[in-house]
Amino acid sequence: MKPVQHEFEDAKDLLHESFGNSVLRHLIYSVGKDTSHAVERDWCVALSMAIRDRMVEGWIDTTRQIYEKKQKRVYYLSMEFMIGRMLEDSLTNLGHLQEARTFIEAQGLNFHDVLHAEQDAALGNGGLGRLAACFMDSMSTTGVAGMGYGIRYQHGIFRQNMENGWQMEEPEDWLVQGNAWEFRRPEVVYDINYGGFVETSDDGKAEWKPSERVQAIAFDMPIAGWKGAHVNTLRLWSARQADLMNLKKFNEGDFMASAHQQILAETLSKVLYPGDHTPEGRELRLKQEYFFTAASLQDLIRRFFTNYDSLDNLGDHVAVQLNDTHPAIAVPELIRTLMDDYDYSFERAFEITRKTLHYTNHTLLPEALEKWPKGLFEHILPRHLQIINMIDGAFYQEALKVGLEHNVIANIQVIHPHQQDWVRMGNLAFIGSRKVNGVSALHTELMKQTVFHDLHTMFPDKIINQTNGVTPRRWVLECNPGLSDLVTEKIGEDWIDDLEQLKKLEEFAEDAKFQKRYMDIKSDNKKRLAEFLEARIGITVNPDAMFDIQIKRIHEYKRQLMNILEAVALYNEMKANPSAPWQPRVKIFAGKAAPSYFLAKVIIKLISDVAEVVNNDPEIGDKLKVIFLPNYNVSAAEVLIPGADLSEQISTAGFEASGTGNMKFALNGALTVGTLDGANVEMQEHLGEDNIFIFGMKADAVAERQHRRARPSEVIKDSQRLQQIIGQLESGFFSDGDTGRYRDILDNIKNHDYFQVVPDFEDYWATQRHIDEVYQKPSEWAKMAILNTARMGWFSSDRTIRGYAKDIWKTPTI
């Protein structure tokens, strides 16, 4: 038998074959087709496996070097990884994109169609998951020994279809045809326990006696960085029953009972974010969070013992990053593991945990800082509730020592001692972590002032900022090849992994020839987007119109409502003054509403209803089009973002943690209309006030209005535009005479308006009309667009990851 090293060297010989031959070999031996019978999906799989072969070499080399050098490992725990299609990304990072294109086209195939035969991985929903995907790319590019952990969802969140303007949810089927990128690891299996009770022995040793057990099975995907020199791993967990089916019950004819445990186990990895408006949904979601967190901690500890003999210094060699509160259960789970499995005292286990875990906060919304009913938590994780009580006891003593009052301490403990109804996961994550980071400068300061004010007082050095970023590989190089080619022609290719090189483009901002080439590329991208819209939803739009785009999760604080109300106001003005020189606009919305978020669904319906009226009004024609694009995902974003003229980033100030869509749009030369919220604040600093359109109240003014419960009616009475819109919604003008369809929206606008749509509306309207004027000055608009691209280099996720590595993880980068 040959030594393993020699076998690996022999396997490398396969990589010396031509890339085309690799594809053909996989078409025949992996897919089982010949060239005369293969369809686009077959070629896509063969192409994926050919490039995967080349990734594996770097993957094995990377893993070996990490172990040999005992490099500090970073484990990124996230409920979402919105990675999109992998094929083009992998071909690009490994430098085989043009070779693959040449080969595929030589077979008489359309390269674009082959690439797009791959489905988006249904592993995420919004910015949280897309950020995790960018971070995986950047950890590989910067040489961080990183590993992502999540759940291998069979159906994702849902496929969004529209029925008469209403969102309808259907299961995603992305795994039906298989996933060419994953490696199943049947040997990597961990038991995950739930329920039961805790038994304490005479010597005080606690033992958890669970009543339910499932198993977590590992599936690995290699994630290559730029030029493929470093390849990290995304490990996803799939659930299965721990015991074989009950054959006795099956043979007795009780088929459902025989499969009961299998069904219960497999639900854990079926769907991202099951609806938590029912007790069953809440239980499943908590079980999911524990499932992937517990499996991940067991896995990283197993890996740790490959190099080290004791967990005493775990935090010196391992950094665990909790992406939001979903994996916050890691705090008591790591303590439980250290105490129950390795005989550490609580005090020592708590100390080790606090040196190992780190927590990224993504929201200031109280409802988004997860909390669980204490009874439910105890039913599912009784041992963990015991440990949380121990954490609260230790924390209470710490807080007393720094002089906090009893009532203040009670408000920041994990479980309020006098209102013991909830387990507060945000507090748990904060108390149990070494560092807590915000994701934009404003968000970080607001964390200190609001949701974590008292905790910040107690731990003044714990909160730090790491402003988000996006990977330039996917979000310019791949999705906007015309622009990336122009940039490379002018400044070389170093910008691809050093995005601040884009500053060199500033000297071309007023160059008429460069402006023309730059805007010609934008025009080509708009034509591509127009073709995409016609193919997807059958609506024809004029590519010469301004493309005004808002794509993100549908939520009241993101204020899609204000955007569509402004569209109604614009429609009304156009009807009143049809001969005025209106700037034609195409307003595009896309995003999913949570299945149980009724008001968000009504907002989607309102957008669809307004589109139905506006788009079919012959008097309006191409002056204004309103579009809702269903089933928004990464692949759609890759067409929408390069084709945008205007980027809508209009959240209520103080509520958006950062945003990353704002960065992608600006990087691709779309100008931003937005509030001073999230990363918009830092974008304004980098872009200059003249190259971004800012409107609306600042965060302190929003907080003041909310605090005094200012009535929207005070503003509405002075706005004829709002009065007209409200009258139209009440009369059924946009709803075929149905006067009750928008009742909840109207009640919100007129009586509550927590997210301040009404007071910001007139400023938003005025800013949009100013944008019309600037757009009609092509040279001025081109200059601003070029400066947006040139000055967005700081917002690279490579820079963000280097910040994490230096300030949080204490690990080197390249």
PDB file of N, CA and C in Angstrom, residues 39-49 51-52 55 81-92 97 110-123 130 159 172-182 221-223 474 478 532 536 631 633-636 638:
ATOM      1  N   VAL A  39     -27.502  17.851 -21.022  1.00  0.00           N
ATOM      2  CA  VAL A  39     -28.237  19.110 -21.018  1.00  0.00           C
ATOM      3  C   VAL A  39     -27.429  20.132 -20.216  1.00  0.00           C
ATOM      4  N   GLU A  40     -27.891  21.382 -20.183  1.00  0.00           N
ATOM      5  CA  GLU A  40     -27.122  22.448 -19.528  1.00  0.00           C
ATOM      6  C   GLU A  40     -26.793  22.125 -18.079  1.00  0.00           C
ATOM      7  N   ARG A  41     -27.758  21.552 -17.360  1.00  0.00           N
ATOM      8  CA  ARG A  41     -27.512  21.208 -15.957  1.00  0.00           C
ATOM      9  C   ARG A  41     -26.378  20.191 -15.843  1.00  0.00           C
ATOM     10  N   ASP A  42     -26.299  19.233 -16.769  1.00  0.00           N
ATOM     11  CA  ASP A  42     -25.218  18.244 -16.751  1.00  0.00           C
ATOM     12  C   ASP A  42     -23.860  18.903 -16.936  1.00  0.00           C
ATOM     13  N   TRP A  43     -23.788  19.808 -17.898  1.00  0.00           N
ATOM     14  CA  TRP A  43     -22.534  20.527 -18.118  1.00  0.00           C
ATOM     15  C   TRP A  43     -22.179  21.381 -16.905  1.00  0.00           C
ATOM     16  N   CYS A  44     -23.173  21.975 -16.279  1.00  0.00           N
ATOM     17  CA  CYS A  44     -22.945  22.792 -15.085  1.00  0.00           C
ATOM     18  C   CYS A  44     -22.326  21.942 -13.972  1.00  0.00           C
ATOM     19  N   VAL A  45     -22.870  20.751 -13.762  1.00  0.00           N
ATOM     20  CA  VAL A  45     -22.337  19.861 -12.724  1.00  0.00           C
ATOM     21  C   VAL A  45     -20.925  19.415 -13.065  1.00  0.00           C
ATOM     22  N   ALA A  46     -20.689  19.040 -14.310  1.00  0.00           N
ATOM     23  CA  ALA A  46     -19.353  18.603 -14.722  1.00  0.00           C
ATOM     24  C   ALA A  46     -18.334  19.725 -14.566  1.00  0.00           C
ATOM     25  N   LEU A  47     -18.727  20.915 -14.947  1.00  0.00           N
ATOM     26  CA  LEU A  47     -17.857  22.078 -14.813  1.00  0.00           C
ATOM     27  C   LEU A  47     -17.569  22.353 -13.335  1.00  0.00           C
ATOM     28  N   SER A  48     -18.607  22.240 -12.510  1.00  0.00           N
ATOM     29  CA  SER A  48     -18.444  22.475 -11.067  1.00  0.00           C
ATOM     30  C   SER A  48     -17.469  21.471 -10.460  1.00  0.00           C
ATOM     31  N   MET A  49     -17.594  20.218 -10.866  1.00  0.00           N
ATOM     32  CA  MET A  49     -16.730  19.196 -10.280  1.00  0.00           C
ATOM     33  C   MET A  49     -15.296  19.304 -10.780  1.00  0.00           C
ATOM     34  N   ILE A  51     -13.753  22.180 -11.459  1.00  0.00           N
ATOM     35  CA  ILE A  51     -13.102  23.262 -10.712  1.00  0.00           C
ATOM     36  C   ILE A  51     -12.997  22.882  -9.239  1.00  0.00           C
ATOM     37  N   ARG A  52     -13.959  22.089  -8.755  1.00  0.00           N
ATOM     38  CA  ARG A  52     -13.878  21.614  -7.375  1.00  0.00           C
ATOM     39  C   ARG A  52     -12.625  20.780  -7.154  1.00  0.00           C
ATOM     40  N   MET A  55      -9.935  23.055  -6.448  1.00  0.00           N
ATOM     41  CA  MET A  55     -10.061  23.652  -5.128  1.00  0.00           C
ATOM     42  C   MET A  55      -9.584  22.698  -4.039  1.00  0.00           C
ATOM     43  N   PHE A  81     -26.109  31.500   5.612  1.00  0.00           N
ATOM     44  CA  PHE A  81     -24.978  31.728   4.703  1.00  0.00           C
ATOM     45  C   PHE A  81     -25.568  31.893   3.308  1.00  0.00           C
ATOM     46  N   MET A  82     -25.814  33.126   2.907  1.00  0.00           N
ATOM     47  CA  MET A  82     -26.478  33.392   1.631  1.00  0.00           C
ATOM     48  C   MET A  82     -25.418  33.445   0.526  1.00  0.00           C
ATOM     49  N   ILE A  83     -24.917  32.258   0.151  1.00  0.00           N
ATOM     50  CA  ILE A  83     -23.726  32.179  -0.705  1.00  0.00           C
ATOM     51  C   ILE A  83     -24.033  32.320  -2.188  1.00  0.00           C
ATOM     52  N   GLY A  84     -25.305  32.180  -2.578  1.00  0.00           N
ATOM     53  CA  GLY A  84     -25.632  32.287  -3.995  1.00  0.00           C
ATOM     54  C   GLY A  84     -25.053  31.138  -4.801  1.00  0.00           C
ATOM     55  N   ARG A  85     -24.934  31.343  -6.105  1.00  0.00           N
ATOM     56  CA  ARG A  85     -24.312  30.323  -6.961  1.00  0.00           C
ATOM     57  C   ARG A  85     -22.804  30.289  -6.718  1.00  0.00           C
ATOM     58  N   MET A  86     -22.248  29.097  -6.736  1.00  0.00           N
ATOM     59  CA  MET A  86     -20.830  28.922  -6.403  1.00  0.00           C
ATOM     60  C   MET A  86     -19.930  28.808  -7.623  1.00  0.00           C
ATOM     61  N   LEU A  87     -20.482  28.427  -8.780  1.00  0.00           N
ATOM     62  CA  LEU A  87     -19.633  28.060  -9.912  1.00  0.00           C
ATOM     63  C   LEU A  87     -18.819  29.245 -10.423  1.00  0.00           C
ATOM     64  N   GLU A  88     -19.480  30.337 -10.756  1.00  0.00           N
ATOM     65  CA  GLU A  88     -18.743  31.480 -11.294  1.00  0.00           C
ATOM     66  C   GLU A  88     -17.761  32.024 -10.274  1.00  0.00           C
ATOM     67  N   ASP A  89     -18.162  32.050  -9.013  1.00  0.00           N
ATOM     68  CA  ASP A  89     -17.293  32.540  -7.946  1.00  0.00           C
ATOM     69  C   ASP A  89     -16.023  31.693  -7.870  1.00  0.00           C
ATOM     70  N   SER A  90     -16.175  30.390  -7.942  1.00  0.00           N
ATOM     71  CA  SER A  90     -15.023  29.490  -7.833  1.00  0.00           C
ATOM     72  C   SER A  90     -14.122  29.578  -9.057  1.00  0.00           C
ATOM     73  N   LEU A  91     -14.727  29.620 -10.245  1.00  0.00           N
ATOM     74  CA  LEU A  91     -13.938  29.772 -11.471  1.00  0.00           C
ATOM     75  C   LEU A  91     -13.142  31.070 -11.448  1.00  0.00           C
ATOM     76  N   THR A  92     -13.775  32.133 -10.955  1.00  0.00           N
ATOM     77  CA  THR A  92     -13.110  33.438 -10.905  1.00  0.00           C
ATOM     78  C   THR A  92     -11.951  33.414  -9.925  1.00  0.00           C
ATOM     79  N   LEU A  97     -11.932  31.203 -15.245  1.00  0.00           N
ATOM     80  CA  LEU A  97     -13.191  31.648 -15.835  1.00  0.00           C
ATOM     81  C   LEU A  97     -13.113  31.702 -17.353  1.00  0.00           C
ATOM     82  N   ASN A 110     -24.195  27.987 -24.574  1.00  0.00           N
ATOM     83  CA  ASN A 110     -24.169  29.348 -24.052  1.00  0.00           C
ATOM     84  C   ASN A 110     -23.593  29.297 -22.636  1.00  0.00           C
ATOM     85  N   PHE A 111     -22.462  29.961 -22.434  1.00  0.00           N
ATOM     86  CA  PHE A 111     -21.766  29.886 -21.149  1.00  0.00           C
ATOM     87  C   PHE A 111     -22.633  30.440 -20.013  1.00  0.00           C
ATOM     88  N   HIS A 112     -23.319  31.535 -20.273  1.00  0.00           N
ATOM     89  CA  HIS A 112     -24.200  32.132 -19.264  1.00  0.00           C
ATOM     90  C   HIS A 112     -25.276  31.136 -18.837  1.00  0.00           C
ATOM     91  N   ASP A 113     -25.871  30.446 -19.789  1.00  0.00           N
ATOM     92  CA  ASP A 113     -26.939  29.497 -19.468  1.00  0.00           C
ATOM     93  C   ASP A 113     -26.411  28.308 -18.670  1.00  0.00           C
ATOM     94  N   VAL A 114     -25.195  27.868 -18.963  1.00  0.00           N
ATOM     95  CA  VAL A 114     -24.601  26.770 -18.199  1.00  0.00           C
ATOM     96  C   VAL A 114     -24.342  27.212 -16.759  1.00  0.00           C
ATOM     97  N   LEU A 115     -23.766  28.402 -16.593  1.00  0.00           N
ATOM     98  CA  LEU A 115     -23.522  28.909 -15.240  1.00  0.00           C
ATOM     99  C   LEU A 115     -24.819  28.999 -14.445  1.00  0.00           C
ATOM    100  N   HIS A 116     -25.880  29.466 -15.113  1.00  0.00           N
ATOM    101  CA  HIS A 116     -27.132  29.719 -14.408  1.00  0.00           C
ATOM    102  C   HIS A 116     -28.030  28.489 -14.320  1.00  0.00           C
ATOM    103  N   ALA A 117     -27.524  27.327 -14.772  1.00  0.00           N
ATOM    104  CA  ALA A 117     -28.244  26.081 -14.504  1.00  0.00           C
ATOM    105  C   ALA A 117     -28.084  25.670 -13.047  1.00  0.00           C
ATOM    106  N   GLU A 118     -27.119  26.282 -12.360  1.00  0.00           N
ATOM    107  CA  GLU A 118     -26.945  26.065 -10.929  1.00  0.00           C
ATOM    108  C   GLU A 118     -27.972  26.891 -10.160  1.00  0.00           C
ATOM    109  N   GLN A 119     -28.607  26.303  -9.170  1.00  0.00           N
ATOM    110  CA  GLN A 119     -29.556  27.033  -8.335  1.00  0.00           C
ATOM    111  C   GLN A 119     -28.833  27.720  -7.193  1.00  0.00           C
ATOM    112  N   ASP A 120     -29.390  28.843  -6.735  1.00  0.00           N
ATOM    113  CA  ASP A 120     -28.885  29.477  -5.525  1.00  0.00           C
ATOM    114  C   ASP A 120     -29.064  28.529  -4.342  1.00  0.00           C
ATOM    115  N   ALA A 121     -28.045  28.438  -3.500  1.00  0.00           N
ATOM    116  CA  ALA A 121     -28.179  27.662  -2.261  1.00  0.00           C
ATOM    117  C   ALA A 121     -29.167  28.369  -1.337  1.00  0.00           C
ATOM    118  N   ALA A 122     -30.177  27.653  -0.880  1.00  0.00           N
ATOM    119  CA  ALA A 122     -31.234  28.252  -0.049  1.00  0.00           C
ATOM    120  C   ALA A 122     -30.811  28.220   1.413  1.00  0.00           C
ATOM    121  N   LEU A 123     -29.758  28.954   1.725  1.00  0.00           N
ATOM    122  CA  LEU A 123     -29.170  28.918   3.068  1.00  0.00           C
ATOM    123  C   LEU A 123     -29.278  30.245   3.793  1.00  0.00           C
ATOM    124  N   ARG A 130     -25.907  37.167   3.808  1.00  0.00           N
ATOM    125  CA  ARG A 130     -25.005  37.605   2.755  1.00  0.00           C
ATOM    126  C   ARG A 130     -23.696  38.113   3.353  1.00  0.00           C
ATOM    127  N   ARG A 159     -39.722  29.795  -1.225  1.00  0.00           N
ATOM    128  CA  ARG A 159     -39.746  30.402  -2.556  1.00  0.00           C
ATOM    129  C   ARG A 159     -40.958  31.321  -2.609  1.00  0.00           C
ATOM    130  N   GLU A 172     -38.497  25.881  -1.127  1.00  0.00           N
ATOM    131  CA  GLU A 172     -37.374  25.878  -2.062  1.00  0.00           C
ATOM    132  C   GLU A 172     -36.972  24.426  -2.339  1.00  0.00           C
ATOM    133  N   ASP A 173     -36.511  24.165  -3.550  1.00  0.00           N
ATOM    134  CA  ASP A 173     -36.137  22.786  -3.910  1.00  0.00           C
ATOM    135  C   ASP A 173     -34.699  22.711  -4.407  1.00  0.00           C
ATOM    136  N   TRP A 174     -33.826  23.511  -3.804  1.00  0.00           N
ATOM    137  CA  TRP A 174     -32.470  23.650  -4.348  1.00  0.00           C
ATOM    138  C   TRP A 174     -31.647  22.359  -4.289  1.00  0.00           C
ATOM    139  N   LEU A 175     -32.018  21.435  -3.414  1.00  0.00           N
ATOM    140  CA  LEU A 175     -31.239  20.198  -3.288  1.00  0.00           C
ATOM    141  C   LEU A 175     -31.799  19.037  -4.100  1.00  0.00           C
ATOM    142  N   VAL A 176     -32.892  19.281  -4.812  1.00  0.00           N
ATOM    143  CA  VAL A 176     -33.531  18.190  -5.554  1.00  0.00           C
ATOM    144  C   VAL A 176     -32.564  17.569  -6.554  1.00  0.00           C
ATOM    145  N   GLN A 177     -31.790  18.416  -7.228  1.00  0.00           N
ATOM    146  CA  GLN A 177     -30.852  17.912  -8.231  1.00  0.00           C
ATOM    147  C   GLN A 177     -29.441  17.720  -7.678  1.00  0.00           C
ATOM    148  N   GLY A 178     -29.316  17.800  -6.359  1.00  0.00           N
ATOM    149  CA  GLY A 178     -28.013  17.583  -5.742  1.00  0.00           C
ATOM    150  C   GLY A 178     -27.208  18.873  -5.638  1.00  0.00           C
ATOM    151  N   ASN A 179     -26.137  18.800  -4.863  1.00  0.00           N
ATOM    152  CA  ASN A 179     -25.248  19.941  -4.654  1.00  0.00           C
ATOM    153  C   ASN A 179     -23.831  19.494  -4.992  1.00  0.00           C
ATOM    154  N   ALA A 180     -23.338  19.953  -6.120  1.00  0.00           N
ATOM    155  CA  ALA A 180     -22.031  19.496  -6.615  1.00  0.00           C
ATOM    156  C   ALA A 180     -20.872  19.966  -5.742  1.00  0.00           C
ATOM    157  N   TRP A 181     -21.115  20.913  -4.840  1.00  0.00           N
ATOM    158  CA  TRP A 181     -20.019  21.510  -4.081  1.00  0.00           C
ATOM    159  C   TRP A 181     -19.776  20.836  -2.737  1.00  0.00           C
ATOM    160  N   GLU A 182     -20.710  20.012  -2.293  1.00  0.00           N
ATOM    161  CA  GLU A 182     -20.601  19.501  -0.942  1.00  0.00           C
ATOM    162  C   GLU A 182     -19.958  18.120  -0.889  1.00  0.00           C
ATOM    163  N   MET A 221     -18.318  22.256   2.395  1.00  0.00           N
ATOM    164  CA  MET A 221     -18.142  22.950   1.119  1.00  0.00           C
ATOM    165  C   MET A 221     -16.854  23.759   1.191  1.00  0.00           C
ATOM    166  N   PRO A 222     -15.949  23.583   0.221  1.00  0.00           N
ATOM    167  CA  PRO A 222     -14.726  24.389   0.209  1.00  0.00           C
ATOM    168  C   PRO A 222     -15.014  25.816  -0.259  1.00  0.00           C
ATOM    169  N   ILE A 223     -14.413  26.788   0.390  1.00  0.00           N
ATOM    170  CA  ILE A 223     -14.574  28.202   0.039  1.00  0.00           C
ATOM    171  C   ILE A 223     -13.192  28.764  -0.272  1.00  0.00           C
ATOM    172  N   ARG A 474     -17.202  39.014  -5.926  1.00  0.00           N
ATOM    173  CA  ARG A 474     -18.551  38.747  -6.425  1.00  0.00           C
ATOM    174  C   ARG A 474     -19.252  40.036  -6.850  1.00  0.00           C
ATOM    175  N   GLU A 478     -17.320  39.838 -10.764  1.00  0.00           N
ATOM    176  CA  GLU A 478     -18.176  38.842 -11.402  1.00  0.00           C
ATOM    177  C   GLU A 478     -19.487  39.428 -11.913  1.00  0.00           C
ATOM    178  N   PHE A 532     -33.880  40.946 -18.267  1.00  0.00           N
ATOM    179  CA  PHE A 532     -34.129  40.060 -17.130  1.00  0.00           C
ATOM    180  C   PHE A 532     -35.560  40.229 -16.609  1.00  0.00           C
ATOM    181  N   ARG A 536     -38.493  37.452 -16.649  1.00  0.00           N
ATOM    182  CA  ARG A 536     -38.979  36.938 -15.372  1.00  0.00           C
ATOM    183  C   ARG A 536     -40.450  37.256 -15.125  1.00  0.00           C
ATOM    184  N   ASN A 631     -39.329  36.540  -5.397  1.00  0.00           N
ATOM    185  CA  ASN A 631     -38.285  35.570  -5.069  1.00  0.00           C
ATOM    186  C   ASN A 631     -36.878  36.147  -5.231  1.00  0.00           C
ATOM    187  N   ASN A 633     -33.142  36.915  -4.657  1.00  0.00           N
ATOM    188  CA  ASN A 633     -32.025  36.126  -4.142  1.00  0.00           C
ATOM    189  C   ASN A 633     -30.718  36.722  -4.644  1.00  0.00           C
ATOM    190  N   VAL A 634     -29.614  36.066  -4.360  1.00  0.00           N
ATOM    191  CA  VAL A 634     -28.296  36.595  -4.728  1.00  0.00           C
ATOM    192  C   VAL A 634     -28.175  36.737  -6.240  1.00  0.00           C
ATOM    193  N   SER A 635     -28.649  35.740  -6.981  1.00  0.00           N
ATOM    194  CA  SER A 635     -28.524  35.787  -8.435  1.00  0.00           C
ATOM    195  C   SER A 635     -29.290  36.961  -9.029  1.00  0.00           C
ATOM    196  N   ALA A 636     -30.461  37.265  -8.485  1.00  0.00           N
ATOM    197  CA  ALA A 636     -31.203  38.439  -8.945  1.00  0.00           C
ATOM    198  C   ALA A 636     -30.440  39.713  -8.604  1.00  0.00           C
ATOM    199  N   GLU A 638     -27.333  40.139  -8.467  1.00  0.00           N
ATOM    200  CA  GLU A 638     -26.184  40.289  -9.357  1.00  0.00           C
ATOM    201  C   GLU A 638     -26.563  40.938 -10.681  1.00  0.00           C
TER     202      GLU A 638
END
